[in-house]
Short mmCIF file of C-alpha atoms in Angstrom, two decimals:
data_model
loop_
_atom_site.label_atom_id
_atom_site.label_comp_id
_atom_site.label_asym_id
_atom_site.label_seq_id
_atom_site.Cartn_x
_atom_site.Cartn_y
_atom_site.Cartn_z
CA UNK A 30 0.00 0.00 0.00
CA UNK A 31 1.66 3.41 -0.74
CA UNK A 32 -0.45 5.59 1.23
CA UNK A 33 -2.05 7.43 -1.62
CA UNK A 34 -5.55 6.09 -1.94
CA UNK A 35 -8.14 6.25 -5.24
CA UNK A 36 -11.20 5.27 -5.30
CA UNK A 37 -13.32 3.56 -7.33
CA UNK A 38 -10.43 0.94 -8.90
CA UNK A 39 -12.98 0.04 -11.95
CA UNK A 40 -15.41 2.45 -13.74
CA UNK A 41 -17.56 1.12 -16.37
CA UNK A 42 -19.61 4.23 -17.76
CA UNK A 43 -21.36 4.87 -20.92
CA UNK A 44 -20.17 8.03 -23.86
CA UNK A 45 -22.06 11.24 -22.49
CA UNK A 46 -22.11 10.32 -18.40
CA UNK A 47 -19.97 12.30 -15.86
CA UNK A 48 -18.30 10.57 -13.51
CA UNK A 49 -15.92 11.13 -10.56
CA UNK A 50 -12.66 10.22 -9.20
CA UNK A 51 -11.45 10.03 -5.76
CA UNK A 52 -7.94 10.80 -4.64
CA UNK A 53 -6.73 11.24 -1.08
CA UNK A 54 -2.92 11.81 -0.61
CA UNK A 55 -0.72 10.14 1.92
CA UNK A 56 -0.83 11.63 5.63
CA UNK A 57 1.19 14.67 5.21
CA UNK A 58 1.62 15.38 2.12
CA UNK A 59 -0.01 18.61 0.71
CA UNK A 60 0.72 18.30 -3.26
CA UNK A 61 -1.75 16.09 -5.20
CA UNK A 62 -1.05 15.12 -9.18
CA UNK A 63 -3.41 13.75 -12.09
CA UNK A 64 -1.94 11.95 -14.84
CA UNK A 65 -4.00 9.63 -17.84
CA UNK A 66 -2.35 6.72 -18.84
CA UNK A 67 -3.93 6.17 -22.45
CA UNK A 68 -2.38 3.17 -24.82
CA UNK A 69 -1.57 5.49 -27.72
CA UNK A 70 -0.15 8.46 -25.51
CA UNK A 71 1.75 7.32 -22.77
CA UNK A 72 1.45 8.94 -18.75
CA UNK A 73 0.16 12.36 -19.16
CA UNK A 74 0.15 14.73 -16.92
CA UNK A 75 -3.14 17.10 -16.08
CA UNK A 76 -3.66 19.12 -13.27
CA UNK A 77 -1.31 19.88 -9.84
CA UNK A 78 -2.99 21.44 -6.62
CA UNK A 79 -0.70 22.55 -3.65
CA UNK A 80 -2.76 22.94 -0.48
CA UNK A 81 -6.26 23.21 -2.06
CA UNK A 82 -5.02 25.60 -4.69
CA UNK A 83 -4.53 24.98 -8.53
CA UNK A 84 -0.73 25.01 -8.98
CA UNK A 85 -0.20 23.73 -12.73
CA UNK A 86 -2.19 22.33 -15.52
CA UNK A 87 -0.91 20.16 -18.51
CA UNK A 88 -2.80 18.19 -21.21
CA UNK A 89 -6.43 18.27 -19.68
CA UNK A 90 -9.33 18.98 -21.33
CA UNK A 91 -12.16 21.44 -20.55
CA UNK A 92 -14.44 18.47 -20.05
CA UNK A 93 -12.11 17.72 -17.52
CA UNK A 94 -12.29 19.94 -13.87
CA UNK A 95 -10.48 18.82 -10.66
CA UNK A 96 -10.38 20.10 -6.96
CA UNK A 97 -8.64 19.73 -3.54
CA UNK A 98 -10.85 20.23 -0.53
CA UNK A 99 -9.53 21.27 2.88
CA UNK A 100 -8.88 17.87 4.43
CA UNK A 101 -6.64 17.48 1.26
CA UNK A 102 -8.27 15.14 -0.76
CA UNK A 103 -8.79 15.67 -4.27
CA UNK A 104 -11.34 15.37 -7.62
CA UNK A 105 -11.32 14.85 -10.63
CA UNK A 106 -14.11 15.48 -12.61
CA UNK A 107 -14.76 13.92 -16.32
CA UNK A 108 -17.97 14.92 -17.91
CA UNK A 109 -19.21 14.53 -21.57
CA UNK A 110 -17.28 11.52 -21.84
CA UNK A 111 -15.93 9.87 -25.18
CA UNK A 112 -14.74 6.49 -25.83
CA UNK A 113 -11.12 7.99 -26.64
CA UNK A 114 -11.49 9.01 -22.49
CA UNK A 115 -10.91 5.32 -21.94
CA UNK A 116 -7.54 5.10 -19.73
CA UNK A 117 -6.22 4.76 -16.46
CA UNK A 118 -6.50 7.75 -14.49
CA UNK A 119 -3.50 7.88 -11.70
CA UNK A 120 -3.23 10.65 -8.39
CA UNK A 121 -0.26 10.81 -6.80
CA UNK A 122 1.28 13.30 -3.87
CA UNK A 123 4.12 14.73 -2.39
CA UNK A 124 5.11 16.39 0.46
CA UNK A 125 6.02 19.51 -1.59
CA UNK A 126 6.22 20.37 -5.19
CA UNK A 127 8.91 18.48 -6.99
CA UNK A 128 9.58 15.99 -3.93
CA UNK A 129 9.37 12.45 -4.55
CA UNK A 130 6.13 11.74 -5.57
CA UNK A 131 4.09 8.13 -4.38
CA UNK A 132 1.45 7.27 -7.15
CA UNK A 133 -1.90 5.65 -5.78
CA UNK A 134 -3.34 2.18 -7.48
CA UNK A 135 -5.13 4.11 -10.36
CA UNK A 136 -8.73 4.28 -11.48
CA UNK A 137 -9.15 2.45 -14.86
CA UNK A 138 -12.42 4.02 -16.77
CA UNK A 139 -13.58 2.13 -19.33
CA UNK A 140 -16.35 4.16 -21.57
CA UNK A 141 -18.68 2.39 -23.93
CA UNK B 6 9.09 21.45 -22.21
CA UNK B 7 11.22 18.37 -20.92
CA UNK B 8 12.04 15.89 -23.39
CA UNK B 9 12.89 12.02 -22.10
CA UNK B 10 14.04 9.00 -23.94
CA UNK B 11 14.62 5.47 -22.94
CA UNK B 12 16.00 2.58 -24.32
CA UNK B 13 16.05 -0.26 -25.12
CA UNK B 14 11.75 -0.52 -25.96
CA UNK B 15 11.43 -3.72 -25.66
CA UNK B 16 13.87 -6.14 -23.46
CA UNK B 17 13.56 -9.76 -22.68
CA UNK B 18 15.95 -11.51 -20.77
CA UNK B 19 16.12 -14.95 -18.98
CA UNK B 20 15.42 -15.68 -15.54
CA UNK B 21 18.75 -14.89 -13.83
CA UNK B 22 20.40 -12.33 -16.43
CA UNK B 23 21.32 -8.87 -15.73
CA UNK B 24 20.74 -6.04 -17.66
CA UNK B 25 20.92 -2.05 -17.72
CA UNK B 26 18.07 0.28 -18.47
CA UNK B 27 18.83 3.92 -19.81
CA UNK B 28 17.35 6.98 -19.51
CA UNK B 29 18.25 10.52 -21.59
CA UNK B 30 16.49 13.78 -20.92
CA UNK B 31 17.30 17.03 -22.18
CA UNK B 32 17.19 19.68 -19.68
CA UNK B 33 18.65 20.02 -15.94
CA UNK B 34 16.50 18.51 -13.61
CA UNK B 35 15.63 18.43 -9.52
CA UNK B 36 13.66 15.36 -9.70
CA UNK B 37 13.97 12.14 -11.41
CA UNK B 38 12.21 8.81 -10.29
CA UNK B 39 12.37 5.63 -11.73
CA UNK B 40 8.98 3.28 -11.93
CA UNK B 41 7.70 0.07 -12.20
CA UNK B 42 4.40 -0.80 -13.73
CA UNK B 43 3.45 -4.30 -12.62
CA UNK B 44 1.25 -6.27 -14.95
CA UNK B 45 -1.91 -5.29 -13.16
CA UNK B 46 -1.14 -1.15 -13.76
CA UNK B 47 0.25 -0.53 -10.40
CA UNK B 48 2.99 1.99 -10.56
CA UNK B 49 5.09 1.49 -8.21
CA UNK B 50 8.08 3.54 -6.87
CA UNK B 51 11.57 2.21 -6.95
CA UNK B 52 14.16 5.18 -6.56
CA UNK B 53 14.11 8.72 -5.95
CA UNK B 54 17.34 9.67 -7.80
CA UNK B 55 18.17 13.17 -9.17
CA UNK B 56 21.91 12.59 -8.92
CA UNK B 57 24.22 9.95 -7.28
CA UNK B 58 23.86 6.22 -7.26
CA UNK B 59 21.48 4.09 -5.27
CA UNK B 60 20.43 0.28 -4.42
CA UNK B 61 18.10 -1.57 -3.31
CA UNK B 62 18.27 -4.96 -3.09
CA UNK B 63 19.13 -6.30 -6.94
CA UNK B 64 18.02 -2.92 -8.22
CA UNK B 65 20.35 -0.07 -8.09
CA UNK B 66 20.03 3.21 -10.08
CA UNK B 67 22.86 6.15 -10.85
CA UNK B 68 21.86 9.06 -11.99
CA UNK B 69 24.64 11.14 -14.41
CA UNK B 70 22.85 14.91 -14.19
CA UNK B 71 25.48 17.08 -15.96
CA UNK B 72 25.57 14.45 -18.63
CA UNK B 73 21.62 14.23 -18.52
CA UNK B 74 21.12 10.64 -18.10
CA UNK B 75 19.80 8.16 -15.65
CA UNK B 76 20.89 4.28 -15.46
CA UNK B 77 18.71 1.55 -13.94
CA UNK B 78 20.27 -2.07 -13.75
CA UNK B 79 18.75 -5.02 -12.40
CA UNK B 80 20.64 -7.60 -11.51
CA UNK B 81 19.53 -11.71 -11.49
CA UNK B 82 16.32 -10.73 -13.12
CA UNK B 83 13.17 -12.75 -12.24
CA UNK B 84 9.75 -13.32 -13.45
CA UNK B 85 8.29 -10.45 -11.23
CA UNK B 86 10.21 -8.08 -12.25
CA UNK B 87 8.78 -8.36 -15.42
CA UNK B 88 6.36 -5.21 -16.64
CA UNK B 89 7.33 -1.70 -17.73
CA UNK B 90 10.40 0.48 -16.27
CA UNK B 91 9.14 4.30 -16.42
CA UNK B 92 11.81 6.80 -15.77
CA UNK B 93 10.25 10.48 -14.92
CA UNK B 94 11.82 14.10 -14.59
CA UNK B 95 10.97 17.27 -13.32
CA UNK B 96 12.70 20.48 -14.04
CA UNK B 97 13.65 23.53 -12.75
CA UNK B 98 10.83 25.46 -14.48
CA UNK B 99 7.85 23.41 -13.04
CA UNK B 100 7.35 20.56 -10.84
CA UNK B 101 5.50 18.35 -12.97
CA UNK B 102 6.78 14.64 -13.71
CA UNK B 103 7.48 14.27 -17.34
CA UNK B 104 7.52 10.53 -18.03
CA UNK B 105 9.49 8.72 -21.23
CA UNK B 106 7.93 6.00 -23.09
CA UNK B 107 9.00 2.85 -20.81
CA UNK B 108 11.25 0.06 -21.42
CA UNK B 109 9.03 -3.09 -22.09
CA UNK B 110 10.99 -6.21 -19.61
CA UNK B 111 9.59 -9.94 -20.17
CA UNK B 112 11.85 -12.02 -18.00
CA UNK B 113 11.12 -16.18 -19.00
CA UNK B 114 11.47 -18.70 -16.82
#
């Protein structure tokens, strides 16, 4: 177990739905990272927060939102969602921007 | 933005062999990690290395910084370390990881 936790581990949705993804960091650590892992394009990443506040975006789309909340824990948000959204969807954390990070399990969204 | 290249692609050795994974990027760095993605999509940490040389156990990595380039070697290979090797950098202008392709490892029994 690496201490970062994501939640659910499967999603099964159909094109159109919005769904939601879970991430909360390990105990201490105040940066939180999304990344898609995609077959034809590799680990990408999308949004950073630092202590509840946007710190960097990268490749995300505007379909795509994300948050941190106060106790730290993060969300991101997919909504309008195409089959090419199909991926693995990974948070990870680290106690401050560019530290180690510690990648969670992954959420793997499969949309049909 | 950060470019990174590994090599070889695709490796498959036999149970016991050693080999050396490389990784190139093209800018200075203050992070660089090294992954492995387990058959099941787990990506799990194995070093923390933006310079110097470190082991664990079989695995050992050394990272080169003012030549810009990270080695990972893994010594009397087994079955579970089969999977894909990620190596990821940040640099100096952000703190985002940028990941390389992966080198592909099939170790046979």
């Amino acid at each position: 177990d690496s201490g970062v936790t994501q939640t659910p581990k499967h999603l099964i949705t159909a094109t159109g739905q919005r769904v939601t993804l879970r991430c909360s960091p390990r105990s201490g650590d105040l940066s939180v990272y999304w990344y898609q892992q995609s077959l034809d394009q590799g680990l990408q990443f999308l949004i950073q927060y630092y202590n509840g506040e946007e710190r960097a975006k990268g490749n995300i789309l505007e379909r795509f939102s994300a948050q941190q909340f106060p106790d730290l824990h993060s969300e991101l948000n997919l909504s309008s969602l195409e089959l090419g959204d199909s991926a693995l969807y990974f948070c990870a954390s680290s106690v401050v921007p560019g530290g180690g990070y510690t990648f969670g399990s992954g959420t793997r969204l499969t949309v049909v | 933005g950060i470019q990174v290249e590994q090599s070889p692609p695709d490796l498959i050795l036999q149970e016991g062999a050693n080999s050396t994974l490389r990784c190139n990027f093209s800018d200075s760095v203050n992070n660089l990690q090294w992954f492995h993605q387990n058959p099941w999509g787990q990506l799990i940490n194995l070093f923390y290395i933006p310079s110097g040389t470190k082991q664990n156990g079989r695995l050992s990595a050394t990272t080169v910084a003012t030549e810009r380039y990270s080695l990972l070697y893994i010594s009397s290979s087994q079955t579970t370390d089969s999977g894909v090797y990620f190596c990821a950098v940040a640099g100096n202008a952000g703190n985002m990881l940028t990941f390389g392709g992966g080198t592909r490892l099939m170790v046979k029994p």
